[in-house]
mmCIF file with all atom_site columns, C-alpha atoms in Angstrom:
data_model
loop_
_atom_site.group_PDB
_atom_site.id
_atom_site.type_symbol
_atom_site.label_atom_id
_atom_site.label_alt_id
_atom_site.label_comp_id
_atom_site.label_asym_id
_atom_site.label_entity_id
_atom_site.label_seq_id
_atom_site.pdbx_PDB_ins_code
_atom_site.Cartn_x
_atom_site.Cartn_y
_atom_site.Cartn_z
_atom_site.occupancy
_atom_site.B_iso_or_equiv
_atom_site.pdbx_formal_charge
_atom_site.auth_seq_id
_atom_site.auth_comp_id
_atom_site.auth_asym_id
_atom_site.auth_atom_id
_atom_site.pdbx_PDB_model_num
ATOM 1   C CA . UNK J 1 1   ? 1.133   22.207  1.758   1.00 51.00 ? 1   UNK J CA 1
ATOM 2   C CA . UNK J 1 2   ? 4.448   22.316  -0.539  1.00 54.00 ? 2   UNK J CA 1
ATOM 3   C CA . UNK J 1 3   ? 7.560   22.845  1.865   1.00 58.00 ? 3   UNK J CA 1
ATOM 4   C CA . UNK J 1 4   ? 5.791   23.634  4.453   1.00 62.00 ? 4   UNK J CA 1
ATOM 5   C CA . UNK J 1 5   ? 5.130   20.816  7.803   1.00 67.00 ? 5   UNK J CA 1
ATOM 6   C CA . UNK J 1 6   ? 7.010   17.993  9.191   1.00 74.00 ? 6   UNK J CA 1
ATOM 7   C CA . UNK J 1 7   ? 8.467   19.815  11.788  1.00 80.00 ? 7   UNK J CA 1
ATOM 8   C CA . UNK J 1 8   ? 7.413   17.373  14.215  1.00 80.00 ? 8   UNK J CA 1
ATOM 9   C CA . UNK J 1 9   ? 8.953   14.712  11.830  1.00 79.00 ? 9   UNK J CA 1
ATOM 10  C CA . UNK J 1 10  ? 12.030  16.570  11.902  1.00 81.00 ? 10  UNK J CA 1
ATOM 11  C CA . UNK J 1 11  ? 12.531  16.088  15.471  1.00 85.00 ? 11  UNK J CA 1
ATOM 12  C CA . UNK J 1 12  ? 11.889  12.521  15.984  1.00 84.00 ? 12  UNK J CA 1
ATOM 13  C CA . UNK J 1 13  ? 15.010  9.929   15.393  1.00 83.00 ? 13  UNK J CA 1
ATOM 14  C CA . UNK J 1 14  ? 13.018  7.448   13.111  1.00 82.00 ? 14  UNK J CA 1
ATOM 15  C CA . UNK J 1 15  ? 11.735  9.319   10.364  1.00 76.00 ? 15  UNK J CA 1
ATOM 16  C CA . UNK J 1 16  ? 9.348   6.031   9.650   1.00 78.00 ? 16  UNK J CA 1
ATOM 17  C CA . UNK J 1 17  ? 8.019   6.745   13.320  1.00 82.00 ? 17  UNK J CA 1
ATOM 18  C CA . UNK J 1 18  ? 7.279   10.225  12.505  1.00 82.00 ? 18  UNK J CA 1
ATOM 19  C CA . UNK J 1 19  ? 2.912   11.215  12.279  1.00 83.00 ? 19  UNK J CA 1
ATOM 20  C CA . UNK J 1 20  ? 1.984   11.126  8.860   1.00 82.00 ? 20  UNK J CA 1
ATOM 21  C CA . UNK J 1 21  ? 2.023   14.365  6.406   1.00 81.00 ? 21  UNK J CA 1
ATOM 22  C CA . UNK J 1 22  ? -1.354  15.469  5.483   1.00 83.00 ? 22  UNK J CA 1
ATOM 23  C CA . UNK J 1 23  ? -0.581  15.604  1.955   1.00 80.00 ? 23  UNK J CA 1
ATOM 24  C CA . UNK J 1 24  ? -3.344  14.908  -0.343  1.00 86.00 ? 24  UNK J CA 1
ATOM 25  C CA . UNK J 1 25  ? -5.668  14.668  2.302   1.00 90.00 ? 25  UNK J CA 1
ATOM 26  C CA . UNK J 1 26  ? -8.934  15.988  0.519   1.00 90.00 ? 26  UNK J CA 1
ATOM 27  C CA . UNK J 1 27  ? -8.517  13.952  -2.054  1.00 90.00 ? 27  UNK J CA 1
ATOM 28  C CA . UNK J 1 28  ? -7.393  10.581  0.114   1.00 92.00 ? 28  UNK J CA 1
ATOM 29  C CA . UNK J 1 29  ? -10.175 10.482  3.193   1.00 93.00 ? 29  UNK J CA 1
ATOM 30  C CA . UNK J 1 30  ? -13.605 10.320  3.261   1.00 93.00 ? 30  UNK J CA 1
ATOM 31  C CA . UNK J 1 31  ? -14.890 14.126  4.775   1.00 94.00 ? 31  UNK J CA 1
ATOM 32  C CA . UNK J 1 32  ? -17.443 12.554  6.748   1.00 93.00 ? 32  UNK J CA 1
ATOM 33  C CA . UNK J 1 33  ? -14.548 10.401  8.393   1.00 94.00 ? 33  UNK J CA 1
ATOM 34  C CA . UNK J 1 34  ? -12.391 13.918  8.345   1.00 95.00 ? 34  UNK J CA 1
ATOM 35  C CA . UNK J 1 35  ? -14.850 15.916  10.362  1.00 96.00 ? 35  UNK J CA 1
ATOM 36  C CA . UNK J 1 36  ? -15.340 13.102  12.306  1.00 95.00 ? 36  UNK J CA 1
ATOM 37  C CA . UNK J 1 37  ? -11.323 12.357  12.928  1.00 95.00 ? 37  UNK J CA 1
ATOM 38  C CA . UNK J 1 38  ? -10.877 15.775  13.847  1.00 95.00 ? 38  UNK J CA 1
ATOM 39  C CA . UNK J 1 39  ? -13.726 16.400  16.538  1.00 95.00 ? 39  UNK J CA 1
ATOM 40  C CA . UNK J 1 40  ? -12.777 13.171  18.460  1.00 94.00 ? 40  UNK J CA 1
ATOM 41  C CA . UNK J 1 41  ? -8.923  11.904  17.094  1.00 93.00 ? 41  UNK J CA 1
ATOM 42  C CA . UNK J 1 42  ? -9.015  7.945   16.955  1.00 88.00 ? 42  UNK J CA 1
ATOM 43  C CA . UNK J 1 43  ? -5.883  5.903   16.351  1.00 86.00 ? 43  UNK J CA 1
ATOM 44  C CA . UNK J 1 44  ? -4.693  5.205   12.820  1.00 87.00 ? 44  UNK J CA 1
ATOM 45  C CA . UNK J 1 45  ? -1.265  4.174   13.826  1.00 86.00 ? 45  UNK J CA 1
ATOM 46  C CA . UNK J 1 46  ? -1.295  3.030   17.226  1.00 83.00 ? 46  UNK J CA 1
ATOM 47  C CA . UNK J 1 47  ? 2.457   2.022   17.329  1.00 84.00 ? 47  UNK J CA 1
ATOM 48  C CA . UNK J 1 48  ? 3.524   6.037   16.858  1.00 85.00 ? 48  UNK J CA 1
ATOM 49  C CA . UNK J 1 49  ? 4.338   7.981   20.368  1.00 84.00 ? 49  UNK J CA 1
ATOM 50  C CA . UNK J 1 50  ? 3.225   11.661  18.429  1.00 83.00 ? 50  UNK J CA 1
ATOM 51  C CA . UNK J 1 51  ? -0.893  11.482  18.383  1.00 84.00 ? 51  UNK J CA 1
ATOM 52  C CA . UNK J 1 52  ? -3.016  13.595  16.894  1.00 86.00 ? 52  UNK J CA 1
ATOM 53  C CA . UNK J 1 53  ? -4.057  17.078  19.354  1.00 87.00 ? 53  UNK J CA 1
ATOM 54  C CA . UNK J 1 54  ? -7.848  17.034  20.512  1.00 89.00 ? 54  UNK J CA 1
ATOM 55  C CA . UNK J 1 55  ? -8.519  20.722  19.528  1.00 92.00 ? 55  UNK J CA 1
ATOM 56  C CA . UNK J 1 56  ? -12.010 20.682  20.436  1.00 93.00 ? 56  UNK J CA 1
ATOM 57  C CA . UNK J 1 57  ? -13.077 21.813  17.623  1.00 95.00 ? 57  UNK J CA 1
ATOM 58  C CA . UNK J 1 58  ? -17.211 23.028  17.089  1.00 97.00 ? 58  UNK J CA 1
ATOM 59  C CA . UNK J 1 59  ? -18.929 21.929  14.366  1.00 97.00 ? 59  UNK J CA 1
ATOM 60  C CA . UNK J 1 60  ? -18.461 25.045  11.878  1.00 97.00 ? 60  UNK J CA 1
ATOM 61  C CA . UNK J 1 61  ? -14.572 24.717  12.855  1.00 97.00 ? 61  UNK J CA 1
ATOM 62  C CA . UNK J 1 62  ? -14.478 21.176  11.693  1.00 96.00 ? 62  UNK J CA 1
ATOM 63  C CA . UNK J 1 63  ? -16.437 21.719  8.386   1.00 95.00 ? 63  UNK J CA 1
ATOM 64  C CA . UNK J 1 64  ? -14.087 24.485  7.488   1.00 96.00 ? 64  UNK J CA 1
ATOM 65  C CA . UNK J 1 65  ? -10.922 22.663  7.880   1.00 95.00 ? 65  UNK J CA 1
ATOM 66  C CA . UNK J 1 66  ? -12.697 19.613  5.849   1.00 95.00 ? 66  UNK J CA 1
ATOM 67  C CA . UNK J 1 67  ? -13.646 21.909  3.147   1.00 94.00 ? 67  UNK J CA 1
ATOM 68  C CA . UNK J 1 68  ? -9.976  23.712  3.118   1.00 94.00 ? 68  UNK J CA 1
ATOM 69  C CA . UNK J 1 69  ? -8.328  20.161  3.233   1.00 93.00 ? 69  UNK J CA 1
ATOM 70  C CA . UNK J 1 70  ? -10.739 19.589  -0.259  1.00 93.00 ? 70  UNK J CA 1
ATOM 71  C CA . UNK J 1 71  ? -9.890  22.825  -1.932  1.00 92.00 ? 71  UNK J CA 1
ATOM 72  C CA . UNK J 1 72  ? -6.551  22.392  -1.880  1.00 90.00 ? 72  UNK J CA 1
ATOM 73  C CA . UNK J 1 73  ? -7.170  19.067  -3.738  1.00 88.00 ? 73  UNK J CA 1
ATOM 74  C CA . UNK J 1 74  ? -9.394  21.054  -6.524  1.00 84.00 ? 74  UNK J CA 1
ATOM 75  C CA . UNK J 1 75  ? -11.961 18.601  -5.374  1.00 79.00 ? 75  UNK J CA 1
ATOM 76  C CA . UNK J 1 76  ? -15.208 18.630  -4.819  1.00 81.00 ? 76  UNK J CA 1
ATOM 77  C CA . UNK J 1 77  ? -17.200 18.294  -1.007  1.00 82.00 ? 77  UNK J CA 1
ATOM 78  C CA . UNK J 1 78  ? -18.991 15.108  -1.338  1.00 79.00 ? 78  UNK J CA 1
ATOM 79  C CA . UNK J 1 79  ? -20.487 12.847  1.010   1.00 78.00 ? 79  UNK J CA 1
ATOM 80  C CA . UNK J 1 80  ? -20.936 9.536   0.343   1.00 76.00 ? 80  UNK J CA 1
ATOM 81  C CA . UNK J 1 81  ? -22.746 6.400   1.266   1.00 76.00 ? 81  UNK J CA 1
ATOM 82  C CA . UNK J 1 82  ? -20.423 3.950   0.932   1.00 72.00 ? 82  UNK J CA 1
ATOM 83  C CA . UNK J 1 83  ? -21.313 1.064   -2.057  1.00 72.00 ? 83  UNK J CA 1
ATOM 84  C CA . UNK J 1 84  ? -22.855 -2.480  -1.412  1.00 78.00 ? 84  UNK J CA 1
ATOM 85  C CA . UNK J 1 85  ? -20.923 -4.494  -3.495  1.00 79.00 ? 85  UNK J CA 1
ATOM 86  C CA . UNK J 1 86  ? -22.017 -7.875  -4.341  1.00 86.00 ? 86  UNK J CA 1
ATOM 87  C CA . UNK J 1 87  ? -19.405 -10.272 -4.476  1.00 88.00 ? 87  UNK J CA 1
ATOM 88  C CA . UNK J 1 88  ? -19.316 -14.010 -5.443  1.00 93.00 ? 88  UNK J CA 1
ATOM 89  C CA . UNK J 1 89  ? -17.354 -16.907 -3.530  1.00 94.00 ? 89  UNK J CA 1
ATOM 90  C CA . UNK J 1 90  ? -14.461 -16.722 -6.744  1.00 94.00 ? 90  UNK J CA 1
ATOM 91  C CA . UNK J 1 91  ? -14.531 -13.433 -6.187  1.00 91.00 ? 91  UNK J CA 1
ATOM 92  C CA . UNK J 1 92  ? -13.613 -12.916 -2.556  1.00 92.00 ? 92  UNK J CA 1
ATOM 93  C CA . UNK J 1 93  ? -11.602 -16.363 -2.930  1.00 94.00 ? 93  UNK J CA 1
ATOM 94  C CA . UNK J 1 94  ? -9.373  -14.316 -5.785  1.00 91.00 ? 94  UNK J CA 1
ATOM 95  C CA . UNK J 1 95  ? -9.061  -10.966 -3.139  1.00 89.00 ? 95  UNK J CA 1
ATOM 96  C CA . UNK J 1 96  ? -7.712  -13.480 -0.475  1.00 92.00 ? 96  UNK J CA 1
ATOM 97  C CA . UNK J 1 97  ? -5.369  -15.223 -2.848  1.00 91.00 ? 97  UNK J CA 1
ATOM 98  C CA . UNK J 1 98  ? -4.193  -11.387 -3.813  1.00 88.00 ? 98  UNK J CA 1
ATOM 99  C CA . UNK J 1 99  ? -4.017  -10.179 -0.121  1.00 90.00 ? 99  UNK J CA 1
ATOM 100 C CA . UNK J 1 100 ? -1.873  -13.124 0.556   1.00 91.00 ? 100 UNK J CA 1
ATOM 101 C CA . UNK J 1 101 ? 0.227   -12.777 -2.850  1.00 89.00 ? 101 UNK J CA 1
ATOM 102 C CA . UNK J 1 102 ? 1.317   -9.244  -2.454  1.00 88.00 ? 102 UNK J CA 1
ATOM 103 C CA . UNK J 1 103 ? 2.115   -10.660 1.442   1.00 91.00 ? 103 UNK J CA 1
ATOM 104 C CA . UNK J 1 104 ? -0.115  -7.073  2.655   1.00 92.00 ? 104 UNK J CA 1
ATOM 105 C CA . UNK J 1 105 ? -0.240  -8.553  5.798   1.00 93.00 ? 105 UNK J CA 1
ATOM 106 C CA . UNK J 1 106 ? 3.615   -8.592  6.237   1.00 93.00 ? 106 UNK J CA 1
ATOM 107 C CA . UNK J 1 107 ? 3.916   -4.705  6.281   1.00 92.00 ? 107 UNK J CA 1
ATOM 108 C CA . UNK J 1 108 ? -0.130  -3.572  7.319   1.00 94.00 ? 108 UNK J CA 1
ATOM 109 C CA . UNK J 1 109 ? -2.240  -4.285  10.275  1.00 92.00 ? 109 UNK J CA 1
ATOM 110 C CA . UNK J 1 110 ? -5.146  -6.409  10.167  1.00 92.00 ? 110 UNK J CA 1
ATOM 111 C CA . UNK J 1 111 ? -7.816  -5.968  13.126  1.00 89.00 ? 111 UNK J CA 1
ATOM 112 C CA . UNK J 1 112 ? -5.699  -6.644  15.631  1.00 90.00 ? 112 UNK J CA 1
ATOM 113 C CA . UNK J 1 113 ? -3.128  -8.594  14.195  1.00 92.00 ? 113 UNK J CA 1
ATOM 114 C CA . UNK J 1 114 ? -0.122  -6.727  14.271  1.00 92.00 ? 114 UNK J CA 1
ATOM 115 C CA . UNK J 1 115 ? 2.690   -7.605  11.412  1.00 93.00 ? 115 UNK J CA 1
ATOM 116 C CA . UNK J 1 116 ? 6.081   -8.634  12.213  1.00 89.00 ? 116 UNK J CA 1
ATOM 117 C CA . UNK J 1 117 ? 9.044   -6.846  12.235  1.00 89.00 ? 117 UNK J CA 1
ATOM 118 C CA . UNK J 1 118 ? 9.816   -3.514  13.647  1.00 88.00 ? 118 UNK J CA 1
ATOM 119 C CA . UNK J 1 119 ? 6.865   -0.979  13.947  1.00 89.00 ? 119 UNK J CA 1
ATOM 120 C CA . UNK J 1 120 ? 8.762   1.337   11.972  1.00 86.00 ? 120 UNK J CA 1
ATOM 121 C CA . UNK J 1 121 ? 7.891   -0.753  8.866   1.00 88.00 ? 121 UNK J CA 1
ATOM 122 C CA . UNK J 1 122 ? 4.412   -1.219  9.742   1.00 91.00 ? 122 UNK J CA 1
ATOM 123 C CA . UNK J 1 123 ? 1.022   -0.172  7.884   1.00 92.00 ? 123 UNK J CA 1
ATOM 124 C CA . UNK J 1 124 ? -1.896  1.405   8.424   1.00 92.00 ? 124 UNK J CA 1
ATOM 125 C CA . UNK J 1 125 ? -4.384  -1.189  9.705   1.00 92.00 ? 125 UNK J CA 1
ATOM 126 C CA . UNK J 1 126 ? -6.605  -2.209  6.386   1.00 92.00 ? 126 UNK J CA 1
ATOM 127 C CA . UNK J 1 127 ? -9.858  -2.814  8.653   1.00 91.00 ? 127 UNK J CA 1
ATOM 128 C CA . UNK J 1 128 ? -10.344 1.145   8.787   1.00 90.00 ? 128 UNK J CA 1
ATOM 129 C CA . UNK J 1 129 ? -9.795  1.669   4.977   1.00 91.00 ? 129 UNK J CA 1
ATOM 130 C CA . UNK J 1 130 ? -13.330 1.211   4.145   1.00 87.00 ? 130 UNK J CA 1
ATOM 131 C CA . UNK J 1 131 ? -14.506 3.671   6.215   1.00 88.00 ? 131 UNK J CA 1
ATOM 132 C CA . UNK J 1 132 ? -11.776 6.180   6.221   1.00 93.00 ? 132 UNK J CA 1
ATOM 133 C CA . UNK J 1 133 ? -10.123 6.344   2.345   1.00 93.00 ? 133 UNK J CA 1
ATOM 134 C CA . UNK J 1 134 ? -12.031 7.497   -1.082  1.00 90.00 ? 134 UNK J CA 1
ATOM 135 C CA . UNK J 1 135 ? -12.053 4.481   -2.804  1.00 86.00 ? 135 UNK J CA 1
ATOM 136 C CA . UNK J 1 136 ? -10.985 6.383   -6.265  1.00 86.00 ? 136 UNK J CA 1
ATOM 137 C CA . UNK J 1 137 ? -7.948  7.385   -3.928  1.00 89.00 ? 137 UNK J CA 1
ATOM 138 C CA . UNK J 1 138 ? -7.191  3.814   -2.548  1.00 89.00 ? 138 UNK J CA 1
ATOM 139 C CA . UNK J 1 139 ? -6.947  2.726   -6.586  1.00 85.00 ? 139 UNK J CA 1
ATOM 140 C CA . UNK J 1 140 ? -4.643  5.436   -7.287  1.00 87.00 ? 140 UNK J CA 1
ATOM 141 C CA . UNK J 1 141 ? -2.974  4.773   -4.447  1.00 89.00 ? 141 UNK J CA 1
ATOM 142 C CA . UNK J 1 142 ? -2.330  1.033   -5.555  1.00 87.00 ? 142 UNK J CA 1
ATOM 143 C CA . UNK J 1 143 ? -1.354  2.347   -8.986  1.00 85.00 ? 143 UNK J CA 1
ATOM 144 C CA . UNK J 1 144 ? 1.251   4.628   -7.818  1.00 87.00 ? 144 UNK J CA 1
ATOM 145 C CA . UNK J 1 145 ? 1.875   5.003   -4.353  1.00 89.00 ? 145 UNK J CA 1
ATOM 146 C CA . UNK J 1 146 ? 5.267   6.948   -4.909  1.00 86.00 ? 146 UNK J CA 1
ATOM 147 C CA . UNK J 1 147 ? 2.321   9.398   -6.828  1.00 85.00 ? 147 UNK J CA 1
ATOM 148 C CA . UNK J 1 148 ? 0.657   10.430  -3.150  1.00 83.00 ? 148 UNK J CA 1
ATOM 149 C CA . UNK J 1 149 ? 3.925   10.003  -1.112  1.00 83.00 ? 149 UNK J CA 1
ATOM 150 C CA . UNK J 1 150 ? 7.387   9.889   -2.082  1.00 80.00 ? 150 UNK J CA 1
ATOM 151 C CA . UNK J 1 151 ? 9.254   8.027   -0.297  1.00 80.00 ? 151 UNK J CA 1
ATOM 152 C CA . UNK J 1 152 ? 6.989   5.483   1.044   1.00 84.00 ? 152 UNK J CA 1
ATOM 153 C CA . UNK J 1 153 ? 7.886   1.962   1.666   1.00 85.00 ? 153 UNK J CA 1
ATOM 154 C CA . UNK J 1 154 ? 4.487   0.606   -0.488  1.00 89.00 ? 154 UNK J CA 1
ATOM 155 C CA . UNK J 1 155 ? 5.332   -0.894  -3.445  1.00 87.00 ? 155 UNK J CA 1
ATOM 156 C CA . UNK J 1 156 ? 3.357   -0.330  -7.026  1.00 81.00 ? 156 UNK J CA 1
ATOM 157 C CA . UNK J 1 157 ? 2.294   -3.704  -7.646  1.00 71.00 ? 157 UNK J CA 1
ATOM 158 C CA . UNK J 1 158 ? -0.653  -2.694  -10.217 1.00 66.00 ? 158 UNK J CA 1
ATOM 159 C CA . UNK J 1 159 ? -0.973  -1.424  -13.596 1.00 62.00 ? 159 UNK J CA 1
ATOM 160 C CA . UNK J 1 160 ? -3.591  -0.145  -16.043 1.00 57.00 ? 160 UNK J CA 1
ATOM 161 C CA . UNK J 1 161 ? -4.658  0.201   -19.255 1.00 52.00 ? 161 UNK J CA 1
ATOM 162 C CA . UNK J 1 162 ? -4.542  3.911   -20.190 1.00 59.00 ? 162 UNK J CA 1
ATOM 163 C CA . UNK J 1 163 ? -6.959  4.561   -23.284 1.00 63.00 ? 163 UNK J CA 1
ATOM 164 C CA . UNK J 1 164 ? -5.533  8.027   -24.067 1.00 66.00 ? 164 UNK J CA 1
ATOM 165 C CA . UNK J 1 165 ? -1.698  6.781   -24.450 1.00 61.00 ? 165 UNK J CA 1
ATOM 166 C CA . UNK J 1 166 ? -3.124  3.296   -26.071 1.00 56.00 ? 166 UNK J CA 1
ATOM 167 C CA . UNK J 1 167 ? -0.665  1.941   -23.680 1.00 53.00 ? 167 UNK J CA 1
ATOM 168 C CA . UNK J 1 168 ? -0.274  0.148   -19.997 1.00 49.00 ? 168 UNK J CA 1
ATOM 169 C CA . UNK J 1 169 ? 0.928   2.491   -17.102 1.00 49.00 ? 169 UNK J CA 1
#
């Protein structure tokens, strides 16, 4: 929304403790999840005092502010059954090896296994990612967080091949 929200953020000591901007969000959650998250608010971030209002909002209400949330993405409404992937044993053997390379664990939640440190530095736990992000997002999202959010703490671990500038990004 350009300049405008965050005042919440603005008031609380610990801008890492702060709710989450909504930047992006038709283009980063799933609208099924959307309409969903904003009939009944669950906990993303359980570690955060500021939780998300229970508006109790009607159906029509809900689909509105999921379709607004996509427009200002110039996306499209789509709903989507999420893919079966088949994956091999190498395959989900090379994901763990990653998961545990890039140390995800030290900054995100996992089920119910919180990380270490301060909750300020935490993560969104990765169990609800399926279900809640656009998987195009979550790979641009990898690419360049900095991209979706300035300023967060995720690092840009990955890279691609980008045909148009015949070069890696």
């Amino acid at each position: 929304f350009g300049d405008y929200g965050g005042a919440l953020a603005a008031i609380i000591p610990d801008p890492a403790l702060a709710p989450p901007m909504l930047l992006h969000e038709g283009a980063k959650v799933n609208p099924d999840w959307l309409f969903r998250f904003l009939k009944e608010p669950t906990s993303i971030r359980p570690w955060l005092e500021a939780r998300m209002p229970t508006f109790a909002f009607n159906d029509p209400v809900a689909t509105d502010l999921v379709k607004f949330f996509v427009a200002l993405e110039d996306e499209t409404l789509r709903f989507r059954t999420p893919p079966r992937v088949a994956t091999t044993p190498a395959e989900l053997a090379e994901g763990a090896e990653l998961f545990k390379t890039f140390q995800c664990q030290k900054c995100h939640v996992v089920g119910n296994q919180l990380p270490g440190g301060s909750p300020a530095d935490w993560a969104p736990n990765l169990e609800l990612a399926h279900a809640r992000l656009q998987d195009a997002w979550i790979v641009e999202w990898l690419r360049d967080p900095q991209k979706w959010l300035p300023g967060t703490r995720m690092p840009g671990y990955f890279f691609y091949y980008d045909e148009d500038a015949k070069s890696y990004l």
